[in-house]
mmCIF file with all atom_site columns, C-alpha atoms in Angstrom:
data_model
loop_
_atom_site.group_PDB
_atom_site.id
_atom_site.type_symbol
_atom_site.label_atom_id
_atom_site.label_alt_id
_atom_site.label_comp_id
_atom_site.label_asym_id
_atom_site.label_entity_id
_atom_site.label_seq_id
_atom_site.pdbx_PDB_ins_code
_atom_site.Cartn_x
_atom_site.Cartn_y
_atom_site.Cartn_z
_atom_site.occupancy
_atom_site.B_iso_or_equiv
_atom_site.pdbx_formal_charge
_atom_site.auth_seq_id
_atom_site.auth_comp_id
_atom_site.auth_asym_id
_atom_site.auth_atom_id
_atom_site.pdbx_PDB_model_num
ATOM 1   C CA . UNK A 1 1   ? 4.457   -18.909 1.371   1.00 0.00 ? 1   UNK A CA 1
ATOM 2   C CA . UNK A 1 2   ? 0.999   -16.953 0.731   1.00 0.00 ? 2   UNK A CA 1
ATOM 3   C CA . UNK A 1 3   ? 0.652   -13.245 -0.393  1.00 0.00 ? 3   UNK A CA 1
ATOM 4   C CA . UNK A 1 4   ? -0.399  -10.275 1.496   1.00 0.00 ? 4   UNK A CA 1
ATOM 5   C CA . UNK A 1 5   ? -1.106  -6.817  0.512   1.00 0.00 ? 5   UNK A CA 1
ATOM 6   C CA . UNK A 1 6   ? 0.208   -3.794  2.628   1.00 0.00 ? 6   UNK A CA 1
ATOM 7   C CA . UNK A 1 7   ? -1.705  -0.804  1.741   1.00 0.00 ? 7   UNK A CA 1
ATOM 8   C CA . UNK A 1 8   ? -0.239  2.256   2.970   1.00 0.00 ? 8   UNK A CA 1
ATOM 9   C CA . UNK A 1 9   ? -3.412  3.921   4.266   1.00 0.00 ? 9   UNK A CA 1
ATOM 10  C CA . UNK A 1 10  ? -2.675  8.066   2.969   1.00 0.00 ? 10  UNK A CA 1
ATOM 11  C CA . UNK A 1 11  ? -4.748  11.077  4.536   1.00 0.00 ? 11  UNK A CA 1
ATOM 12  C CA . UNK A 1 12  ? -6.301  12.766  1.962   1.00 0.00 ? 12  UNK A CA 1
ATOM 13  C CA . UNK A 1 13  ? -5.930  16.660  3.923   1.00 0.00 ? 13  UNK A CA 1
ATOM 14  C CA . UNK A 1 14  ? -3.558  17.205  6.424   1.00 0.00 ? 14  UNK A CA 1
ATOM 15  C CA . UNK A 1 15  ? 0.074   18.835  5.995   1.00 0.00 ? 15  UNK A CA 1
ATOM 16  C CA . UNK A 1 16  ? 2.658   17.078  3.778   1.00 0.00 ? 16  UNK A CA 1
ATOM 17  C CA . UNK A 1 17  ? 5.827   16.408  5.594   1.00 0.00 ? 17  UNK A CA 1
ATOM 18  C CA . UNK A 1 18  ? 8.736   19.049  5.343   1.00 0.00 ? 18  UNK A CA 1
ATOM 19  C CA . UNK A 1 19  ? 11.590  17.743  2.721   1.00 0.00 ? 19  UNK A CA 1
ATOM 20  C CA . UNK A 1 20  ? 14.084  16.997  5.179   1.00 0.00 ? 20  UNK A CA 1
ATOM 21  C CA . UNK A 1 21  ? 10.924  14.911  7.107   1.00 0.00 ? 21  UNK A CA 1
ATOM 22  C CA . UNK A 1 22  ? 10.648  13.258  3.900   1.00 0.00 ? 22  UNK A CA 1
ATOM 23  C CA . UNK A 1 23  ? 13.574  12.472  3.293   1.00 0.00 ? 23  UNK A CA 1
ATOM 24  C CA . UNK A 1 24  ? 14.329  10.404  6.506   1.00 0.00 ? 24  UNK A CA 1
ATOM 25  C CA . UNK A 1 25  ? 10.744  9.219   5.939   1.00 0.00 ? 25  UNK A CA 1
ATOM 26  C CA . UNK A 1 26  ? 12.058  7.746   2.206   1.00 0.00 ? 26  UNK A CA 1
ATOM 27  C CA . UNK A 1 27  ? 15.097  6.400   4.034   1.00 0.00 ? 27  UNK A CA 1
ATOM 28  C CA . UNK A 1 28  ? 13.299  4.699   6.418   1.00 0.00 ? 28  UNK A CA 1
ATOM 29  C CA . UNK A 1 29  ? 11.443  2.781   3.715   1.00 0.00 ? 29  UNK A CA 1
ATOM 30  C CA . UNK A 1 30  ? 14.088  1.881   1.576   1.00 0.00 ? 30  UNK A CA 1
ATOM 31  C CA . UNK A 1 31  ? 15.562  0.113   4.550   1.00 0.00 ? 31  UNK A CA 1
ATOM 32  C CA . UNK A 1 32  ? 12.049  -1.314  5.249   1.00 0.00 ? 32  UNK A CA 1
ATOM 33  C CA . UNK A 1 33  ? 12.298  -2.436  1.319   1.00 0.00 ? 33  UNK A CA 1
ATOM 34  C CA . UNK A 1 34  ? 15.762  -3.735  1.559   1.00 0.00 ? 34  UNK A CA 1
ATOM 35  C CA . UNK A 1 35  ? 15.077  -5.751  4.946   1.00 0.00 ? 35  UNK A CA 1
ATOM 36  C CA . UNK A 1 36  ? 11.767  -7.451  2.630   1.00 0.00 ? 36  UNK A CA 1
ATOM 37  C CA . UNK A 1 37  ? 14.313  -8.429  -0.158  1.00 0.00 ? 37  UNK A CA 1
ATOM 38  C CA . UNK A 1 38  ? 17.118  -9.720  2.315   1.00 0.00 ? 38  UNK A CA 1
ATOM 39  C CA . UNK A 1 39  ? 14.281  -12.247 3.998   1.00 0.00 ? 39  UNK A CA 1
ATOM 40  C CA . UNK A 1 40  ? 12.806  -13.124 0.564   1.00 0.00 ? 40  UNK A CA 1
ATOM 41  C CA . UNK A 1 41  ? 9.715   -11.302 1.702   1.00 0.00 ? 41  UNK A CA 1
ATOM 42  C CA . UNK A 1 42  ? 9.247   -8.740  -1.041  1.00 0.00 ? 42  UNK A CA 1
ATOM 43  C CA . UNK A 1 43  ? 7.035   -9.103  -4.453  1.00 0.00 ? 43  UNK A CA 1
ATOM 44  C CA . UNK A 1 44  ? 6.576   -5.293  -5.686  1.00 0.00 ? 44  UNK A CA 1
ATOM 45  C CA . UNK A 1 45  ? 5.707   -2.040  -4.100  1.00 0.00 ? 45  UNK A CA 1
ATOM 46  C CA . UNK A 1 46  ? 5.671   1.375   -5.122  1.00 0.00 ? 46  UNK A CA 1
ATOM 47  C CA . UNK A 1 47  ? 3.324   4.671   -4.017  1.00 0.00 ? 47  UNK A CA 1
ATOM 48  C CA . UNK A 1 48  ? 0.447   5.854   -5.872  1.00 0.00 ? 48  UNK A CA 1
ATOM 49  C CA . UNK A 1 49  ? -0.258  8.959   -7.270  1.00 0.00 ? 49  UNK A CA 1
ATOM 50  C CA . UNK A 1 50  ? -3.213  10.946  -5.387  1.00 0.00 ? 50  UNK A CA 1
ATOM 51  C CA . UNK A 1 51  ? -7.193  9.831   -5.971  1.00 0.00 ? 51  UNK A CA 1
ATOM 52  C CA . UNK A 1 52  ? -7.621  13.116  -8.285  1.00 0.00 ? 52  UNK A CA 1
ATOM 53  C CA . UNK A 1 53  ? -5.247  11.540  -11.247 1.00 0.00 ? 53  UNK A CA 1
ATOM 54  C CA . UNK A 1 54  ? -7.557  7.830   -10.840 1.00 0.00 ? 54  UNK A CA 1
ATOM 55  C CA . UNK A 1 55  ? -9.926  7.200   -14.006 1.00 0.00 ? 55  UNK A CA 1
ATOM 56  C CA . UNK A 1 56  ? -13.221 4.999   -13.214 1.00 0.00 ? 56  UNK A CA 1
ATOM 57  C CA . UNK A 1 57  ? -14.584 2.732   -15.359 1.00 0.00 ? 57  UNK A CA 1
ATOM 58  C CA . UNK A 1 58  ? -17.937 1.140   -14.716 1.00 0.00 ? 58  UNK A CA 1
ATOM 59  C CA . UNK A 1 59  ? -19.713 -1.365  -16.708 1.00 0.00 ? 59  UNK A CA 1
ATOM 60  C CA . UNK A 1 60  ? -23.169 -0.297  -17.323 1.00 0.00 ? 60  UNK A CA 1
ATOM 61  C CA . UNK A 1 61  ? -25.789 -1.497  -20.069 1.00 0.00 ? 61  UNK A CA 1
ATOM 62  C CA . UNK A 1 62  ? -23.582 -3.872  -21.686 1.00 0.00 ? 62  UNK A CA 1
ATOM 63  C CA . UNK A 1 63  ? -20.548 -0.533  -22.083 1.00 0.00 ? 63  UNK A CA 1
ATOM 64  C CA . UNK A 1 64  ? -18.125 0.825   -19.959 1.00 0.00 ? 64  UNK A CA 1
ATOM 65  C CA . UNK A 1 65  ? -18.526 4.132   -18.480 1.00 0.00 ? 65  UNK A CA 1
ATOM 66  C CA . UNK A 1 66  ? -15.119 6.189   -17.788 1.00 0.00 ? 66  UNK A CA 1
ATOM 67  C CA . UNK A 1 67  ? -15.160 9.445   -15.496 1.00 0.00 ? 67  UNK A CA 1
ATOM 68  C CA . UNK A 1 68  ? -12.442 10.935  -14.095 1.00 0.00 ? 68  UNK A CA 1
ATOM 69  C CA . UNK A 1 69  ? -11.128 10.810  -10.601 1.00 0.00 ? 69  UNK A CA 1
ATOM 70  C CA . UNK A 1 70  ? -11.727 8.362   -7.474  1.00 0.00 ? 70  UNK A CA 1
ATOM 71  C CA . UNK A 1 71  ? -14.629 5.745   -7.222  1.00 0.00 ? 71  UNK A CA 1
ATOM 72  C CA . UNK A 1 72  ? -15.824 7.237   -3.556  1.00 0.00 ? 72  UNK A CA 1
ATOM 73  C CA . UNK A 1 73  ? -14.422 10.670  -1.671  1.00 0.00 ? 73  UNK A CA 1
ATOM 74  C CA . UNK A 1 74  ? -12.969 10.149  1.242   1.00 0.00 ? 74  UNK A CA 1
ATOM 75  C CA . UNK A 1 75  ? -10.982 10.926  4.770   1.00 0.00 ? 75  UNK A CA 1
ATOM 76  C CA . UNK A 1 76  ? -8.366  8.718   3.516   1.00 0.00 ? 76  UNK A CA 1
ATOM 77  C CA . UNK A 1 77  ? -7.210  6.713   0.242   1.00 0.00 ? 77  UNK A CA 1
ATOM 78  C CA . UNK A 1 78  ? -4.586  4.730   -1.045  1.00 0.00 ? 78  UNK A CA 1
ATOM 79  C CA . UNK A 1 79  ? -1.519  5.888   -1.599  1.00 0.00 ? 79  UNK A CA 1
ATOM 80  C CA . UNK A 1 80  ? 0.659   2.904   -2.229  1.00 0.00 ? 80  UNK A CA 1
ATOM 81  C CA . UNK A 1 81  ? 1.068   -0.777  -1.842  1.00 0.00 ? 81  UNK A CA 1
ATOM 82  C CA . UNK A 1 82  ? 3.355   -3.399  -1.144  1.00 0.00 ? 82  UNK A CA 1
ATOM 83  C CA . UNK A 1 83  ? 3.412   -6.774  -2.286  1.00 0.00 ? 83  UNK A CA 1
ATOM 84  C CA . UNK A 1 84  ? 4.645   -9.574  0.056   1.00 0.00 ? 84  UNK A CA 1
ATOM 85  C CA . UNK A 1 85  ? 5.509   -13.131 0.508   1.00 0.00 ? 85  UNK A CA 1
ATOM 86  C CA . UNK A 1 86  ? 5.161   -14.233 4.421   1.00 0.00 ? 86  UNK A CA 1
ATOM 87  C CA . UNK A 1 87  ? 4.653   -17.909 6.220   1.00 0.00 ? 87  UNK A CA 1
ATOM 88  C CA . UNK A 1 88  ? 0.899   -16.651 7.800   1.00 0.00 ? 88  UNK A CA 1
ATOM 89  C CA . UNK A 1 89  ? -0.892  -13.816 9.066   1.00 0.00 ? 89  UNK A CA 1
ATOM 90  C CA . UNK A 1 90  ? 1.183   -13.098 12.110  1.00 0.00 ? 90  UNK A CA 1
ATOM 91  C CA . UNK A 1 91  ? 4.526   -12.745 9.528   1.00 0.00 ? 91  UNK A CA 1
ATOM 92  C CA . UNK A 1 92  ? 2.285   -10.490 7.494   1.00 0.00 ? 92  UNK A CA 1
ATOM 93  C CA . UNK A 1 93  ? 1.629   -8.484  10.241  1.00 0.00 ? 93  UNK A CA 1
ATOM 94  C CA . UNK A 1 94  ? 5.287   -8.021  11.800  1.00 0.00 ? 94  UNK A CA 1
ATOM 95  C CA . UNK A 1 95  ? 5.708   -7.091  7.953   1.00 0.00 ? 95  UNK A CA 1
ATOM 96  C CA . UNK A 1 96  ? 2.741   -4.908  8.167   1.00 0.00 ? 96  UNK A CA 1
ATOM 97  C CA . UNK A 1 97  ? 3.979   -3.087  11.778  1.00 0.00 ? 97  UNK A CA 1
ATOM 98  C CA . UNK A 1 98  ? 7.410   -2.186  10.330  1.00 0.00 ? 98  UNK A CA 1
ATOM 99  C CA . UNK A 1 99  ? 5.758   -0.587  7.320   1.00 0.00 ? 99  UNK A CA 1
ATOM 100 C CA . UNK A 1 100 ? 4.287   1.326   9.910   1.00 0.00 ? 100 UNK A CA 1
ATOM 101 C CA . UNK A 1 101 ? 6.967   2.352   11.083  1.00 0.00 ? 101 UNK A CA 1
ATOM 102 C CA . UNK A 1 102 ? 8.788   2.939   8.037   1.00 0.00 ? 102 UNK A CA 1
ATOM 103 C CA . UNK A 1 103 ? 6.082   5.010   6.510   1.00 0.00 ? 103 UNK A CA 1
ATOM 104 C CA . UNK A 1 104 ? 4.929   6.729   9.539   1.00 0.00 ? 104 UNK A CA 1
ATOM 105 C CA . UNK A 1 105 ? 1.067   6.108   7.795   1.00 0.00 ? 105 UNK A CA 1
ATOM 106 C CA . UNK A 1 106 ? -1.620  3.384   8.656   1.00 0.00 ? 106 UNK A CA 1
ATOM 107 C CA . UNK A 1 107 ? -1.256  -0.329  7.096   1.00 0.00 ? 107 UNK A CA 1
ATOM 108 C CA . UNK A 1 108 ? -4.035  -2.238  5.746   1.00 0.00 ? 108 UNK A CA 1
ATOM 109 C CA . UNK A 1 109 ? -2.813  -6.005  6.116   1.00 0.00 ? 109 UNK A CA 1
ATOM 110 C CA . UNK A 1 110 ? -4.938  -8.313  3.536   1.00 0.00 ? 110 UNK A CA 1
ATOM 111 C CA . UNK A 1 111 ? -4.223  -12.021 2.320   1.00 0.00 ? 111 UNK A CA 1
ATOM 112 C CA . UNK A 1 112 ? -5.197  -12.880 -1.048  1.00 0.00 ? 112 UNK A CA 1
ATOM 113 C CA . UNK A 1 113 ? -7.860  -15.098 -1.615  1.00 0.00 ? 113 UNK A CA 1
ATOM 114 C CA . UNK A 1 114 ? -7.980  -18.757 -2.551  1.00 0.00 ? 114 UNK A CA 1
ATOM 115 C CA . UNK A 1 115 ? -4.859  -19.456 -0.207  1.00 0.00 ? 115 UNK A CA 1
ATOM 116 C CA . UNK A 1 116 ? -4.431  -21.838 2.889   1.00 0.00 ? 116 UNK A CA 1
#
């Protein structure tokens, strides 16, 4: 079995969902989450808090810079990620198109390197 990373792709402006949207949106992908653990598929996944709580640090001169908030501004950033076990890409992205689904937000499918 090789990895692959689901990133679940967030806007960064556009109208949260209402809390009853949300809610069947949270159902939907603790079902999604249950379905990964039933087929053996699932590693780890969780959201992320928004790009304005992320801390940067950069090496520079032989020290580490840190400054506050995300490495590059964007239309978009990450705003979660799920870890998963699948036979190849294809798996991975059947995986990937019921996060979709789930999430009702874009999925970035990657494999990890340094597997065949």
């Amino acid at each position: 079995m090789k990895h692959y990373l689901l990133s679940v792709v967030q806007p960064a402006d556009g109208t949260p969902p209402s809390p009853a949207r949300l809610a069947e949106i949270m159902r939907d992908v603790d079902a999604f989450n249950d379905e990964l653990r039933a087929a053996g598929a699932w590693v780890f996944a969780d959201g992320l808090h928004g790009p304005q709580t992320a801390t940067v640090l950069r090496p520079k001169d032989g020290d580490v810079l840190i400054t506050d908030g995300p490495y590059a501004e964007g239309k978009e950033y990450l705003g979660g990620i799920c870890l998963i076990r699948a036979e190849d890409l294809d798996a991975a992205l059947e995986w990937g198109r019921k996060c979709a689904l789930a999430t009702t937000l874009p999925i970035e499918v990657r494999p990890f390197m340094g597997q065949h």
